[in-house]
Amino acid sequence: MIGIVGAGLVGSHATDALVAAGQVQLLVNDSNPAVASRLAFRETGTDAKVVAVPIASMFETNVVVLACPAPHAKAARRLLDAGVSVVSCSDDLDDTLAMIDLDAVARQTRQTLVVGASMSPGLSGLLVRMMSPRFSGIDEAHVAIHGTAGPACAQQHHRALAGQSIGWHDGDWLRRPAGSGRELCWFPDPVGPRDCYRAELADPVIIHQGIPDLVRVTVRMSANRRDRLTARLPMLTPPHAEGGTGALRVEVRGWRDMERHVEVVGVADQVARIAGRVAAATARSVIAGGFSSGVRVLGDDESPNEELLRAVIDSGVRLHEFVGSAQS
């Protein structure tokens, strides 16, 4: 049985994806019980039994998807102690670091904690791993994102432009002011080219955790002048309720045939839809025994990366390859 905490956009898309994949029993919870009830009612008429429940019922499940706003670390610890595996969609840097520190707890309880099972981080790590066999060896991964999943995600990204960006650089963590380092990044249509800047996001931590041999790992986020100028102030306008079309761009650099080589892959869709489908595929894999106990990240050596990426693509997420190949 799978539980979902958070019945917002990401949780709703995760529920839809799980139902479509044949999951027959789901428990959903939200801080607003009416929202959880609406999500459960929406699935009426399907073969699945989706029930809105209080938070205490999550301890009766096999795995819980945390699709609620961060922080997730305390909730993940309580679930692991109760013998429940956890899939977290958090992209908050401090929250991610706190969950990675729960590895000993997860191993002791023989449960799995998958950290960063979203679009970014999550799908970004899967794409780096997907591209690595095309090289003799890879040494750099550079991620860029555009768009947000919904109001809570928009607020998190707003704060991310006011903090400190973290990146892995030649064997050490390098911190730079968020909002600096402008770079024009080309995303798949209909998003196109966007100015992107350093931001306090978790992708470098997750990707380095999964592929520690990389020499450089960075992340940037699209932003306009107003975003950067107001990052340290409360949001001036309410975030869009539906998030809108977003995109992910992953650039991998390395060596092939004794020459430097670059591959770029991206996706463009609603961020919440991508995140929900990644989280759903991950939860199903945990149930099926695809992950060992302990803290896992998508893209690491012990995760079922090919199966996960295939499940995400089969659910409707299209990959766009920028260099010398057709869309897939």
Short mmCIF file of C-alpha atoms in Angstrom, two decimals:
data_model
loop_
_atom_site.label_atom_id
_atom_site.label_comp_id
_atom_site.label_asym_id
_atom_site.label_seq_id
_atom_site.Cartn_x
_atom_site.Cartn_y
_atom_site.Cartn_z
CA MET A 1 0.00 0.00 0.00
CA ILE A 2 1.28 3.48 -0.92
CA GLY A 3 0.54 6.69 0.95
CA ILE A 4 0.81 10.21 -0.41
CA VAL A 5 1.24 13.19 1.89
CA GLY A 6 0.29 16.36 0.04
CA ALA A 7 -2.69 16.53 -2.30
CA GLY A 8 -1.52 19.58 -4.24
CA LEU A 9 -0.32 19.55 -7.82
CA VAL A 10 2.59 17.13 -7.37
CA GLY A 11 0.62 14.80 -5.11
CA SER A 12 -2.34 14.83 -7.50
CA HIS A 13 -0.18 13.95 -10.50
CA ALA A 14 1.59 11.23 -8.49
CA THR A 15 -1.81 9.79 -7.57
CA ASP A 16 -2.97 9.88 -11.20
CA ALA A 17 0.21 8.17 -12.35
CA LEU A 18 -0.05 5.44 -9.71
CA VAL A 19 -3.69 4.76 -10.55
CA ALA A 20 -2.86 4.64 -14.28
CA ALA A 21 -0.03 2.20 -13.55
CA GLY A 22 -2.39 -0.18 -11.76
CA GLN A 23 -1.84 0.66 -8.08
CA VAL A 24 -5.03 -0.59 -6.45
CA GLN A 25 -4.86 0.95 -2.97
CA LEU A 26 -3.75 4.47 -2.12
CA LEU A 27 -4.06 6.58 1.00
CA VAL A 28 -3.86 10.37 0.60
CA ASN A 29 -3.45 13.06 3.23
CA ASP A 30 -3.22 16.82 3.15
CA SER A 31 -3.01 19.55 5.79
CA ASN A 32 -6.36 20.62 4.33
CA PRO A 33 -8.60 17.52 4.62
CA ALA A 34 -11.03 18.87 2.01
CA VAL A 35 -8.26 18.92 -0.60
CA ALA A 36 -7.40 15.28 0.12
CA SER A 37 -11.08 14.32 -0.05
CA ARG A 38 -11.47 16.02 -3.44
CA LEU A 39 -8.47 14.13 -4.79
CA ALA A 40 -9.84 10.81 -3.53
CA PHE A 41 -13.30 11.57 -4.96
CA ARG A 42 -11.75 12.41 -8.35
CA GLU A 43 -10.48 8.85 -8.63
CA THR A 44 -13.98 7.40 -8.04
CA GLY A 45 -14.89 5.09 -10.89
CA THR A 46 -11.36 3.78 -11.41
CA ASP A 47 -10.23 0.31 -10.39
CA ALA A 48 -8.16 1.83 -7.60
CA LYS A 49 -9.32 2.49 -4.07
CA VAL A 50 -8.11 5.99 -3.13
CA VAL A 51 -9.01 7.05 0.41
CA ALA A 52 -8.44 10.35 2.20
CA VAL A 53 -7.05 9.59 5.67
CA PRO A 54 -5.55 11.36 8.70
CA ILE A 55 -1.77 11.57 8.86
CA ALA A 56 -1.57 8.77 11.45
CA SER A 57 -2.76 6.29 8.82
CA MET A 58 0.45 6.78 6.85
CA PHE A 59 2.23 4.56 9.37
CA GLU A 60 0.11 1.64 8.10
CA THR A 61 1.51 1.84 4.55
CA ASN A 62 4.58 0.25 2.94
CA VAL A 63 5.92 3.44 1.37
CA VAL A 64 4.95 7.10 1.66
CA VAL A 65 5.49 9.76 -1.00
CA LEU A 66 6.15 13.12 0.66
CA ALA A 67 4.72 15.56 -1.90
CA CYS A 68 4.01 18.27 0.66
CA PRO A 69 6.05 21.47 1.13
CA ALA A 70 9.48 21.09 2.78
CA PRO A 71 10.89 20.29 5.28
CA HIS A 72 10.57 16.53 4.98
CA ALA A 73 13.44 15.30 7.18
CA LYS A 74 11.51 15.02 10.48
CA ALA A 75 8.56 13.27 8.85
CA ALA A 76 10.92 10.92 7.01
CA ARG A 77 12.66 10.03 10.29
CA ARG A 78 9.35 9.19 12.01
CA LEU A 79 8.22 7.04 9.11
CA LEU A 80 11.52 5.16 8.91
CA ASP A 81 11.42 4.49 12.66
CA ALA A 82 7.93 3.04 12.15
CA GLY A 83 9.17 0.69 9.41
CA VAL A 84 7.84 2.66 6.43
CA SER A 85 9.93 3.51 3.37
CA VAL A 86 9.88 7.09 2.09
CA VAL A 87 10.05 8.84 -1.28
CA SER A 88 10.72 12.58 -0.92
CA CYS A 89 9.99 15.20 -3.59
CA SER A 90 11.77 17.99 -1.70
CA ASP A 91 14.19 20.24 -3.60
CA ASP A 92 15.18 22.29 -0.55
CA LEU A 93 18.95 22.17 -0.04
CA ASP A 94 19.04 22.06 3.78
CA ASP A 95 16.21 19.53 3.85
CA THR A 96 18.05 17.34 1.34
CA LEU A 97 21.24 17.39 3.40
CA ALA A 98 19.27 16.50 6.55
CA MET A 99 17.65 13.51 4.82
CA ILE A 100 20.96 12.22 3.44
CA ASP A 101 22.15 12.12 7.05
CA LEU A 102 19.38 9.57 7.79
CA ASP A 103 21.22 6.78 5.98
CA ALA A 104 22.13 4.96 9.21
CA VAL A 105 18.54 5.15 10.42
CA ALA A 106 17.19 3.76 7.14
CA ARG A 107 19.69 0.91 7.15
CA GLN A 108 19.00 0.06 10.77
CA THR A 109 15.25 -0.15 10.10
CA ARG A 110 15.86 -1.92 6.75
CA GLN A 111 13.84 0.69 4.91
CA THR A 112 14.52 2.86 1.87
CA LEU A 113 14.59 6.65 1.80
CA VAL A 114 14.74 8.01 -1.75
CA VAL A 115 15.80 11.66 -1.61
CA GLY A 116 15.01 14.02 -4.47
CA ALA A 117 12.44 12.03 -6.46
CA SER A 118 11.12 14.92 -8.52
CA MET A 119 11.96 16.69 -11.77
CA SER A 120 14.86 18.60 -10.30
CA PRO A 121 16.41 16.87 -8.47
CA GLY A 122 15.42 13.37 -9.54
CA LEU A 123 14.89 13.23 -13.28
CA SER A 124 18.06 15.29 -13.66
CA GLY A 125 20.09 12.51 -12.04
CA LEU A 126 18.43 9.85 -14.18
CA LEU A 127 19.32 11.79 -17.32
CA VAL A 128 22.96 12.16 -16.29
CA ARG A 129 23.12 8.42 -15.71
CA MET A 130 21.35 7.76 -19.03
CA MET A 131 23.92 9.76 -20.98
CA SER A 132 27.03 8.40 -19.26
CA PRO A 133 27.37 5.23 -21.42
CA ARG A 134 27.71 7.45 -24.49
CA PHE A 135 31.09 8.63 -23.18
CA SER A 136 34.39 6.99 -22.40
CA GLY A 137 34.06 8.89 -19.15
CA ILE A 138 32.07 11.87 -17.85
CA ASP A 139 33.39 14.58 -15.56
CA GLU A 140 30.82 17.41 -15.64
CA ALA A 141 27.04 17.73 -15.26
CA HIS A 142 25.24 21.07 -15.55
CA VAL A 143 21.52 21.37 -14.81
CA ALA A 144 19.17 24.22 -15.67
CA ILE A 145 15.49 24.46 -14.79
CA HIS A 146 12.60 26.69 -15.74
CA GLY A 147 9.21 26.95 -14.07
CA THR A 148 7.65 25.71 -10.85
CA ALA A 149 5.22 22.99 -9.83
CA GLY A 150 2.80 25.22 -7.93
CA PRO A 151 2.54 27.87 -5.20
CA ALA A 152 4.72 26.13 -2.59
CA CYS A 153 7.36 25.33 -5.21
CA ALA A 154 7.27 28.92 -6.50
CA GLN A 155 7.90 30.24 -3.00
CA GLN A 156 10.80 27.83 -2.56
CA HIS A 157 12.37 28.95 -5.85
CA HIS A 158 11.83 32.58 -4.86
CA ARG A 159 13.86 31.94 -1.71
CA ALA A 160 16.46 30.00 -3.70
CA LEU A 161 17.46 33.18 -5.55
CA ALA A 162 18.21 34.88 -2.23
CA GLY A 163 20.49 32.24 -0.75
CA GLN A 164 23.81 30.71 -1.67
CA SER A 165 24.22 28.40 -4.63
CA ILE A 166 26.24 25.27 -3.99
CA GLY A 167 28.22 23.46 -6.66
CA TRP A 168 30.80 20.69 -6.79
CA HIS A 169 34.07 22.01 -8.22
CA ASP A 170 37.32 20.07 -8.47
CA GLY A 171 36.84 18.05 -5.29
CA ASP A 172 35.22 20.64 -3.06
CA TRP A 173 31.91 22.38 -2.49
CA LEU A 174 31.90 25.90 -3.87
CA ARG A 175 29.34 28.43 -2.65
CA ARG A 176 28.45 31.46 -4.72
CA PRO A 177 25.73 34.12 -4.30
CA ALA A 178 22.43 33.01 -5.75
CA GLY A 179 21.28 35.21 -8.62
CA SER A 180 24.80 35.50 -10.04
CA GLY A 181 26.46 33.70 -12.95
CA ARG A 182 24.11 34.58 -15.77
CA GLU A 183 24.02 31.99 -18.56
CA LEU A 184 21.73 31.72 -21.57
CA CYS A 185 20.28 28.19 -21.59
CA TRP A 186 18.22 26.69 -24.40
CA PHE A 187 15.28 24.59 -23.24
CA PRO A 188 13.01 22.46 -25.42
CA ASP A 189 10.10 24.21 -27.13
CA PRO A 190 7.83 25.88 -26.23
CA VAL A 191 10.11 27.32 -23.50
CA GLY A 192 13.14 28.15 -25.65
CA PRO A 193 16.10 30.27 -24.53
CA ARG A 194 16.12 31.70 -21.00
CA ASP A 195 18.61 33.62 -18.89
CA CYS A 196 19.53 31.36 -15.98
CA TYR A 197 21.34 32.10 -12.72
CA ARG A 198 22.85 30.26 -9.80
CA ALA A 199 20.31 29.27 -7.15
CA GLU A 200 20.22 27.48 -3.81
CA LEU A 201 18.96 24.16 -5.14
CA ALA A 202 19.75 20.55 -4.31
CA ASP A 203 20.69 19.05 -7.69
CA PRO A 204 24.49 19.23 -7.21
CA VAL A 205 24.23 17.43 -3.86
CA ILE A 206 21.96 14.72 -5.27
CA ILE A 207 23.95 14.20 -8.48
CA HIS A 208 27.29 14.14 -6.64
CA GLN A 209 25.81 11.64 -4.17
CA GLY A 210 24.80 9.42 -7.07
CA ILE A 211 27.88 9.87 -9.29
CA PRO A 212 30.75 10.93 -7.00
CA ASP A 213 33.40 10.71 -9.75
CA LEU A 214 32.13 13.90 -11.40
CA VAL A 215 34.54 16.81 -11.15
CA ARG A 216 32.00 19.62 -11.61
CA VAL A 217 28.26 19.77 -10.97
CA THR A 218 26.20 22.96 -11.16
CA VAL A 219 22.57 24.03 -11.25
CA ARG A 220 20.95 27.19 -12.57
CA MET A 221 17.40 28.47 -12.60
CA SER A 222 15.69 30.78 -15.06
CA ALA A 223 14.89 34.23 -13.69
CA ASN A 224 14.16 37.74 -14.91
CA ARG A 225 15.38 41.03 -13.49
CA ARG A 226 12.38 41.40 -11.19
CA ASP A 227 12.89 37.90 -9.78
CA ARG A 228 16.47 38.72 -8.86
CA LEU A 229 15.77 42.19 -7.45
CA THR A 230 12.90 41.02 -5.23
CA ALA A 231 14.34 37.67 -4.13
CA ARG A 232 14.99 38.90 -0.59
CA LEU A 233 11.50 40.36 -0.27
CA PRO A 234 8.14 38.62 0.09
CA MET A 235 6.67 37.56 -3.25
CA LEU A 236 5.04 40.66 -4.76
CA THR A 237 2.43 38.73 -6.75
CA PRO A 238 0.75 35.41 -5.87
CA PRO A 239 2.29 32.42 -7.67
CA HIS A 240 0.36 30.80 -10.49
CA ALA A 241 -1.91 28.08 -9.10
CA GLU A 242 -1.15 25.63 -11.91
CA GLY A 243 2.57 26.29 -12.26
CA GLY A 244 2.47 26.46 -16.07
CA THR A 245 4.88 24.88 -18.55
CA GLY A 246 8.35 24.29 -17.19
CA ALA A 247 11.48 22.63 -18.48
CA LEU A 248 14.62 20.78 -17.48
CA ARG A 249 17.94 20.88 -19.30
CA VAL A 250 20.81 18.52 -18.46
CA GLU A 251 24.22 18.97 -20.07
CA VAL A 252 26.87 16.29 -19.60
CA ARG A 253 30.50 16.74 -20.60
CA GLY A 254 33.29 14.22 -20.84
CA TRP A 255 35.55 12.29 -23.18
CA ARG A 256 34.77 10.09 -26.18
CA ASP A 257 37.33 8.70 -28.60
CA MET A 258 40.04 10.83 -26.95
CA GLU A 259 38.11 14.05 -27.61
CA ARG A 260 35.93 16.29 -25.48
CA HIS A 261 32.26 15.53 -26.01
CA VAL A 262 28.99 17.16 -24.89
CA GLU A 263 25.45 15.76 -24.76
CA VAL A 264 22.34 17.76 -23.86
CA VAL A 265 18.91 16.33 -23.02
CA GLY A 266 15.81 18.17 -21.87
CA VAL A 267 12.11 17.91 -21.15
CA ALA A 268 9.32 20.48 -21.35
CA ASP A 269 5.97 19.94 -19.63
CA GLN A 270 4.16 21.00 -16.49
CA VAL A 271 6.72 20.69 -13.69
CA ALA A 272 4.16 19.14 -11.34
CA ARG A 273 3.25 16.50 -13.92
CA ILE A 274 6.88 15.50 -14.43
CA ALA A 275 7.58 15.50 -10.68
CA GLY A 276 4.49 13.46 -9.91
CA ARG A 277 5.34 10.84 -12.50
CA VAL A 278 8.92 10.52 -11.29
CA ALA A 279 7.71 10.16 -7.69
CA ALA A 280 5.10 7.59 -8.70
CA ALA A 281 7.59 5.47 -10.65
CA THR A 282 9.99 5.60 -7.71
CA ALA A 283 7.35 4.56 -5.19
CA ARG A 284 6.30 1.60 -7.33
CA SER A 285 9.92 0.52 -7.64
CA VAL A 286 10.38 0.69 -3.86
CA ILE A 287 7.30 -1.51 -3.41
CA ALA A 288 8.68 -3.98 -5.97
CA GLY A 289 12.02 -4.23 -4.15
CA GLY A 290 14.02 -2.29 -6.72
CA PHE A 291 15.91 -0.31 -4.08
CA SER A 292 18.16 -1.57 -1.32
CA SER A 293 17.81 -0.20 2.21
CA GLY A 294 19.39 3.10 3.19
CA VAL A 295 19.36 6.52 1.56
CA ARG A 296 19.16 6.33 -2.22
CA VAL A 297 19.17 8.99 -4.93
CA LEU A 298 18.06 8.57 -8.52
CA GLY A 299 21.10 7.96 -10.68
CA ASP A 300 23.25 6.18 -8.09
CA ASP A 301 24.82 2.79 -8.76
CA GLU A 302 22.31 0.87 -6.64
CA SER A 303 19.11 2.36 -8.06
CA PRO A 304 17.09 0.77 -10.91
CA ASN A 305 17.75 3.76 -13.15
CA GLU A 306 16.92 2.25 -16.53
CA GLU A 307 13.61 0.87 -15.29
CA LEU A 308 12.71 4.14 -13.62
CA LEU A 309 13.48 6.23 -16.68
CA ARG A 310 11.56 3.83 -18.89
CA ALA A 311 8.55 4.07 -16.55
CA VAL A 312 8.70 7.88 -16.61
CA ILE A 313 8.88 7.95 -20.42
CA ASP A 314 6.08 5.38 -20.71
CA SER A 315 3.92 7.64 -18.52
CA GLY A 316 4.11 10.37 -21.17
CA VAL A 317 7.24 12.42 -20.43
CA ARG A 318 9.08 13.11 -23.71
CA LEU A 319 12.84 13.55 -23.89
CA HIS A 320 14.35 16.05 -26.33
CA GLU A 321 17.96 15.59 -27.34
CA PHE A 322 19.73 18.72 -28.49
CA VAL A 323 22.85 17.30 -30.09
CA GLY A 324 22.81 15.21 -33.24
CA SER A 325 19.71 13.13 -32.60
CA ALA A 326 15.95 13.15 -32.94
CA GLN A 327 13.37 13.53 -30.22
CA SER A 328 12.44 10.37 -28.34
#
